[in-house]
Amino acid sequence: AENPQYTCLVVIKNKPHAIKRHGADVAGPVFKEIADRLYTTRVIQNNSKPNNAKTDSSIFRYAGYKTDVKQVMQSLSVKYKDSSTPANDWTDITAAKGNVTVNNRNIETNKMPSLKGMGLKDAVSICENDLGLRINIKGKGKVTEQSIAAGIPVAKGQVI
């Protein structure tokens, strides 16, 4: 190789008439033992430069209970455009180029909604209270995946 990190030379002096006298029989197992120990303590050096790219926080999507979302946005003094209707309890919040918009998020009683972007508390509330589903939760925070795709018919008592 062009740039070796290690060099190992195994020299074993045997009796002239020993039963094992070839390199593969004598020096091979010793080399293997040395190499195994060396590789377990080896630190892999990665010469790649870290990616210092920052995520663009001016574009985001969040979903949740409309009253809670509006309260948080008001307490943080976030200006937003309310495109939701009073009859709808659930919202989608989107932002692009500094313009925050609160939109309706329709929840049909017999179809699985998209829960992506929702906090766990809101997703559980929709599934258990509105749809009558039982939930198997893995993780915490925002919903990133769901076992039943949005738009698929669901039945009360179904486990997701």
PDB file of C-alpha atoms in Angstrom:
ATOM      1  CA  ALA A   1       0.000   0.000   0.000  1.00  0.00           C
ATOM      2  CA  GLU A   2       1.033   3.597  -0.558  1.00  0.00           C
ATOM      3  CA  ASN A   3       0.533   4.829   2.993  1.00  0.00           C
ATOM      4  CA  PRO A   4       0.620   1.982   5.538  1.00  0.00           C
ATOM      5  CA  GLN A   5      -0.318   2.775   9.119  1.00  0.00           C
ATOM      6  CA  TYR A   6       1.383  -0.278  10.600  1.00  0.00           C
ATOM      7  CA  THR A   7       4.154  -2.710   9.743  1.00  0.00           C
ATOM      8  CA  CYS A   8       4.497  -6.072  11.437  1.00  0.00           C
ATOM      9  CA  LEU A   9       7.334  -8.540  11.068  1.00  0.00           C
ATOM     10  CA  VAL A  10       7.098 -11.831  12.941  1.00  0.00           C
ATOM     11  CA  VAL A  11      10.325 -13.796  13.356  1.00  0.00           C
ATOM     12  CA  ILE A  12      10.258 -17.056  15.272  1.00  0.00           C
ATOM     13  CA  LYS A  13      13.312 -19.229  15.747  1.00  0.00           C
ATOM     14  CA  ASN A  14      12.419 -22.934  15.825  1.00  0.00           C
ATOM     15  CA  LYS A  15      14.449 -26.028  16.450  1.00  0.00           C
ATOM     16  CA  PRO A  16      15.945 -27.355  13.205  1.00  0.00           C
ATOM     17  CA  HIS A  17      13.799 -30.502  13.130  1.00  0.00           C
ATOM     18  CA  ALA A  18      10.544 -29.109  14.600  1.00  0.00           C
ATOM     19  CA  ILE A  19       7.259 -30.555  13.331  1.00  0.00           C
ATOM     20  CA  LYS A  20       5.870 -27.107  12.492  1.00  0.00           C
ATOM     21  CA  ARG A  21       8.423 -25.070  10.618  1.00  0.00           C
ATOM     22  CA  HIS A  22       6.557 -23.150   7.891  1.00  0.00           C
ATOM     23  CA  GLY A  23       5.442 -19.508   8.198  1.00  0.00           C
ATOM     24  CA  ALA A  24       1.761 -20.302   7.938  1.00  0.00           C
ATOM     25  CA  ASP A  25       1.992 -22.812  10.782  1.00  0.00           C
ATOM     26  CA  VAL A  26       4.153 -20.836  13.213  1.00  0.00           C
ATOM     27  CA  ALA A  27       4.287 -17.117  12.406  1.00  0.00           C
ATOM     28  CA  GLY A  28       0.740 -16.898  10.958  1.00  0.00           C
ATOM     29  CA  PRO A  29      -1.117 -17.442  14.274  1.00  0.00           C
ATOM     30  CA  VAL A  30       1.222 -15.000  16.043  1.00  0.00           C
ATOM     31  CA  PHE A  31       0.636 -12.364  13.361  1.00  0.00           C
ATOM     32  CA  LYS A  32      -3.134 -12.892  13.621  1.00  0.00           C
ATOM     33  CA  GLU A  33      -3.039 -12.384  17.407  1.00  0.00           C
ATOM     34  CA  ILE A  34      -1.031  -9.168  17.033  1.00  0.00           C
ATOM     35  CA  ALA A  35      -3.289  -7.853  14.263  1.00  0.00           C
ATOM     36  CA  ASP A  36      -6.479  -8.625  16.228  1.00  0.00           C
ATOM     37  CA  ARG A  37      -5.206  -6.778  19.298  1.00  0.00           C
ATOM     38  CA  LEU A  38      -3.997  -3.870  17.202  1.00  0.00           C
ATOM     39  CA  TYR A  39      -7.307  -3.417  15.374  1.00  0.00           C
ATOM     40  CA  THR A  40      -9.318  -3.466  18.615  1.00  0.00           C
ATOM     41  CA  THR A  41      -7.323  -0.483  19.906  1.00  0.00           C
ATOM     42  CA  ARG A  42      -7.123   1.311  16.574  1.00  0.00           C
ATOM     43  CA  VAL A  43      -8.721   4.731  16.285  1.00  0.00           C
ATOM     44  CA  ILE A  44     -10.062   5.366  12.818  1.00  0.00           C
ATOM     45  CA  GLN A  45      -9.031   8.774  11.570  1.00  0.00           C
ATOM     46  CA  ASN A  46     -11.510  10.460   9.325  1.00  0.00           C
ATOM     47  CA  ASN A  47      -9.962  13.256   7.327  1.00  0.00           C
ATOM     48  CA  SER A  48     -13.268  14.524   5.998  1.00  0.00           C
ATOM     49  CA  LYS A  49     -14.333  17.992   7.065  1.00  0.00           C
ATOM     50  CA  PRO A  50     -17.483  18.281   9.184  1.00  0.00           C
ATOM     51  CA  ASN A  51     -20.564  19.654   7.501  1.00  0.00           C
ATOM     52  CA  ASN A  52     -21.266  22.997   9.122  1.00  0.00           C
ATOM     53  CA  ALA A  53     -24.466  23.598   7.184  1.00  0.00           C
ATOM     54  CA  LYS A  54     -27.274  24.864   9.353  1.00  0.00           C
ATOM     55  CA  THR A  55     -30.893  23.973   8.835  1.00  0.00           C
ATOM     56  CA  ASP A  56     -33.058  26.738   7.462  1.00  0.00           C
ATOM     57  CA  SER A  57     -35.421  27.644  10.281  1.00  0.00           C
ATOM     58  CA  SER A  58     -37.328  30.028   8.014  1.00  0.00           C
ATOM     59  CA  ILE A  59     -39.082  27.007   6.446  1.00  0.00           C
ATOM     60  CA  PHE A  60     -40.906  24.707   8.843  1.00  0.00           C
ATOM     61  CA  ARG A  61     -44.093  22.734   9.286  1.00  0.00           C
ATOM     62  CA  TYR A  62     -45.890  21.976  12.506  1.00  0.00           C
ATOM     63  CA  ALA A  63     -49.338  20.678  13.351  1.00  0.00           C
ATOM     64  CA  GLY A  64     -51.376  20.633  16.516  1.00  0.00           C
ATOM     65  CA  TYR A  65     -54.400  21.710  18.518  1.00  0.00           C
ATOM     66  CA  LYS A  66     -55.373  25.163  17.243  1.00  0.00           C
ATOM     67  CA  THR A  67     -55.937  26.806  20.638  1.00  0.00           C
ATOM     68  CA  ASP A  68     -52.568  25.631  21.973  1.00  0.00           C
ATOM     69  CA  VAL A  69     -50.710  26.609  18.813  1.00  0.00           C
ATOM     70  CA  LYS A  70     -52.158  30.119  18.745  1.00  0.00           C
ATOM     71  CA  GLN A  71     -51.423  30.600  22.439  1.00  0.00           C
ATOM     72  CA  VAL A  72     -47.776  29.619  21.961  1.00  0.00           C
ATOM     73  CA  MET A  73     -47.397  31.853  18.916  1.00  0.00           C
ATOM     74  CA  GLN A  74     -48.932  34.819  20.741  1.00  0.00           C
ATOM     75  CA  SER A  75     -46.753  34.297  23.819  1.00  0.00           C
ATOM     76  CA  LEU A  76     -43.675  34.220  21.556  1.00  0.00           C
ATOM     77  CA  SER A  77     -44.901  37.301  19.636  1.00  0.00           C
ATOM     78  CA  VAL A  78     -44.890  35.422  16.340  1.00  0.00           C
ATOM     79  CA  LYS A  79     -46.953  37.168  13.683  1.00  0.00           C
ATOM     80  CA  TYR A  80     -49.115  34.786  11.672  1.00  0.00           C
ATOM     81  CA  LYS A  81     -51.946  34.701   9.168  1.00  0.00           C
ATOM     82  CA  ASP A  82     -54.960  32.705  10.377  1.00  0.00           C
ATOM     83  CA  SER A  83     -56.543  30.862   7.436  1.00  0.00           C
ATOM     84  CA  SER A  84     -58.349  28.339   9.646  1.00  0.00           C
ATOM     85  CA  THR A  85     -62.081  28.171  10.282  1.00  0.00           C
ATOM     86  CA  PRO A  86     -63.566  28.397  13.794  1.00  0.00           C
ATOM     87  CA  ALA A  87     -65.207  24.957  13.498  1.00  0.00           C
ATOM     88  CA  ASN A  88     -61.872  23.176  13.029  1.00  0.00           C
ATOM     89  CA  ASP A  89     -59.862  22.258  16.171  1.00  0.00           C
ATOM     90  CA  TRP A  90     -56.687  21.051  14.429  1.00  0.00           C
ATOM     91  CA  THR A  91     -54.224  23.116  12.428  1.00  0.00           C
ATOM     92  CA  ASP A  92     -51.234  22.930  10.135  1.00  0.00           C
ATOM     93  CA  ILE A  93     -48.692  25.680  10.594  1.00  0.00           C
ATOM     94  CA  THR A  94     -46.387  26.419   7.700  1.00  0.00           C
ATOM     95  CA  ALA A  95     -43.799  29.101   7.187  1.00  0.00           C
ATOM     96  CA  ALA A  96     -41.846  30.167   4.180  1.00  0.00           C
ATOM     97  CA  LYS A  97     -39.738  33.292   3.876  1.00  0.00           C
ATOM     98  CA  GLY A  98     -40.891  34.577   7.253  1.00  0.00           C
ATOM     99  CA  ASN A  99     -44.630  34.295   6.531  1.00  0.00           C
ATOM    100  CA  VAL A 100     -46.338  32.029   9.070  1.00  0.00           C
ATOM    101  CA  THR A 101     -49.771  30.662   8.170  1.00  0.00           C
ATOM    102  CA  VAL A 102     -52.248  28.709  10.302  1.00  0.00           C
ATOM    103  CA  ASN A 103     -54.379  26.409   8.113  1.00  0.00           C
ATOM    104  CA  ASN A 104     -57.157  23.892   8.753  1.00  0.00           C
ATOM    105  CA  ARG A 105     -56.196  20.282   9.329  1.00  0.00           C
ATOM    106  CA  ASN A 106     -59.207  18.127   8.561  1.00  0.00           C
ATOM    107  CA  ILE A 107     -59.652  14.939  10.576  1.00  0.00           C
ATOM    108  CA  GLU A 108     -62.130  12.457   9.094  1.00  0.00           C
ATOM    109  CA  THR A 109     -63.600   9.985  11.597  1.00  0.00           C
ATOM    110  CA  ASN A 110     -63.060   6.893   9.431  1.00  0.00           C
ATOM    111  CA  LYS A 111     -59.742   7.672   7.707  1.00  0.00           C
ATOM    112  CA  MET A 112     -56.224   7.866   9.070  1.00  0.00           C
ATOM    113  CA  PRO A 113     -54.960  11.458   9.042  1.00  0.00           C
ATOM    114  CA  SER A 114     -51.376  12.472   8.446  1.00  0.00           C
ATOM    115  CA  LEU A 115     -49.884  12.855  11.909  1.00  0.00           C
ATOM    116  CA  LYS A 116     -46.460  13.928  10.675  1.00  0.00           C
ATOM    117  CA  GLY A 117     -45.281  17.148  12.257  1.00  0.00           C
ATOM    118  CA  MET A 118     -47.601  16.798  15.258  1.00  0.00           C
ATOM    119  CA  GLY A 119     -46.423  16.590  18.816  1.00  0.00           C
ATOM    120  CA  LEU A 120     -47.010  13.255  20.511  1.00  0.00           C
ATOM    121  CA  LYS A 121     -49.741  14.615  22.815  1.00  0.00           C
ATOM    122  CA  ASP A 122     -51.806  15.906  19.881  1.00  0.00           C
ATOM    123  CA  ALA A 123     -51.312  12.754  17.799  1.00  0.00           C
ATOM    124  CA  VAL A 124     -52.441  10.561  20.708  1.00  0.00           C
ATOM    125  CA  SER A 125     -55.468  12.789  21.300  1.00  0.00           C
ATOM    126  CA  ILE A 126     -56.592  12.530  17.668  1.00  0.00           C
ATOM    127  CA  CYS A 127     -56.045   8.786  17.441  1.00  0.00           C
ATOM    128  CA  GLU A 128     -57.600   7.819  20.760  1.00  0.00           C
ATOM    129  CA  ASN A 129     -60.322  10.449  21.248  1.00  0.00           C
ATOM    130  CA  ASP A 130     -61.380  11.321  17.693  1.00  0.00           C
ATOM    131  CA  LEU A 131     -60.756   8.001  15.912  1.00  0.00           C
ATOM    132  CA  GLY A 132     -61.014   5.450  18.760  1.00  0.00           C
ATOM    133  CA  LEU A 133     -57.683   3.826  17.884  1.00  0.00           C
ATOM    134  CA  ARG A 134     -55.195   2.168  20.228  1.00  0.00           C
ATOM    135  CA  ILE A 135     -51.634   3.396  19.960  1.00  0.00           C
ATOM    136  CA  ASN A 136     -48.241   1.706  20.200  1.00  0.00           C
ATOM    137  CA  ILE A 137     -45.717   4.516  20.690  1.00  0.00           C
ATOM    138  CA  LYS A 138     -42.011   4.327  19.862  1.00  0.00           C
ATOM    139  CA  GLY A 139     -40.009   7.446  20.622  1.00  0.00           C
ATOM    140  CA  LYS A 140     -40.904  10.913  21.799  1.00  0.00           C
ATOM    141  CA  GLY A 141     -41.334  14.415  20.440  1.00  0.00           C
ATOM    142  CA  LYS A 142     -42.784  14.996  16.979  1.00  0.00           C
ATOM    143  CA  VAL A 143     -44.317  12.301  14.801  1.00  0.00           C
ATOM    144  CA  THR A 144     -41.934  11.419  11.974  1.00  0.00           C
ATOM    145  CA  GLU A 145     -43.466   8.117  10.809  1.00  0.00           C
ATOM    146  CA  GLN A 146     -46.779   6.346  11.161  1.00  0.00           C
ATOM    147  CA  SER A 147     -47.659   2.685  10.625  1.00  0.00           C
ATOM    148  CA  ILE A 148     -50.919   3.381   8.769  1.00  0.00           C
ATOM    149  CA  ALA A 149     -50.585   5.780   5.844  1.00  0.00           C
ATOM    150  CA  ALA A 150     -52.735   8.907   5.693  1.00  0.00           C
ATOM    151  CA  GLY A 151     -56.071   8.390   3.928  1.00  0.00           C
ATOM    152  CA  ILE A 152     -56.360   4.650   4.699  1.00  0.00           C
ATOM    153  CA  PRO A 153     -59.713   3.640   6.299  1.00  0.00           C
ATOM    154  CA  VAL A 154     -59.469   2.758  10.007  1.00  0.00           C
ATOM    155  CA  ALA A 155     -61.831   1.106  12.504  1.00  0.00           C
ATOM    156  CA  LYS A 156     -62.369   1.808  16.203  1.00  0.00           C
ATOM    157  CA  GLY A 157     -60.128  -0.312  18.410  1.00  0.00           C
ATOM    158  CA  GLN A 158     -57.535  -0.816  15.674  1.00  0.00           C
ATOM    159  CA  VAL A 159     -53.922  -0.739  16.913  1.00  0.00           C
ATOM    160  CA  ILE A 160     -51.448   1.570  15.217  1.00  0.00           C
TER     161      ILE A 160
END
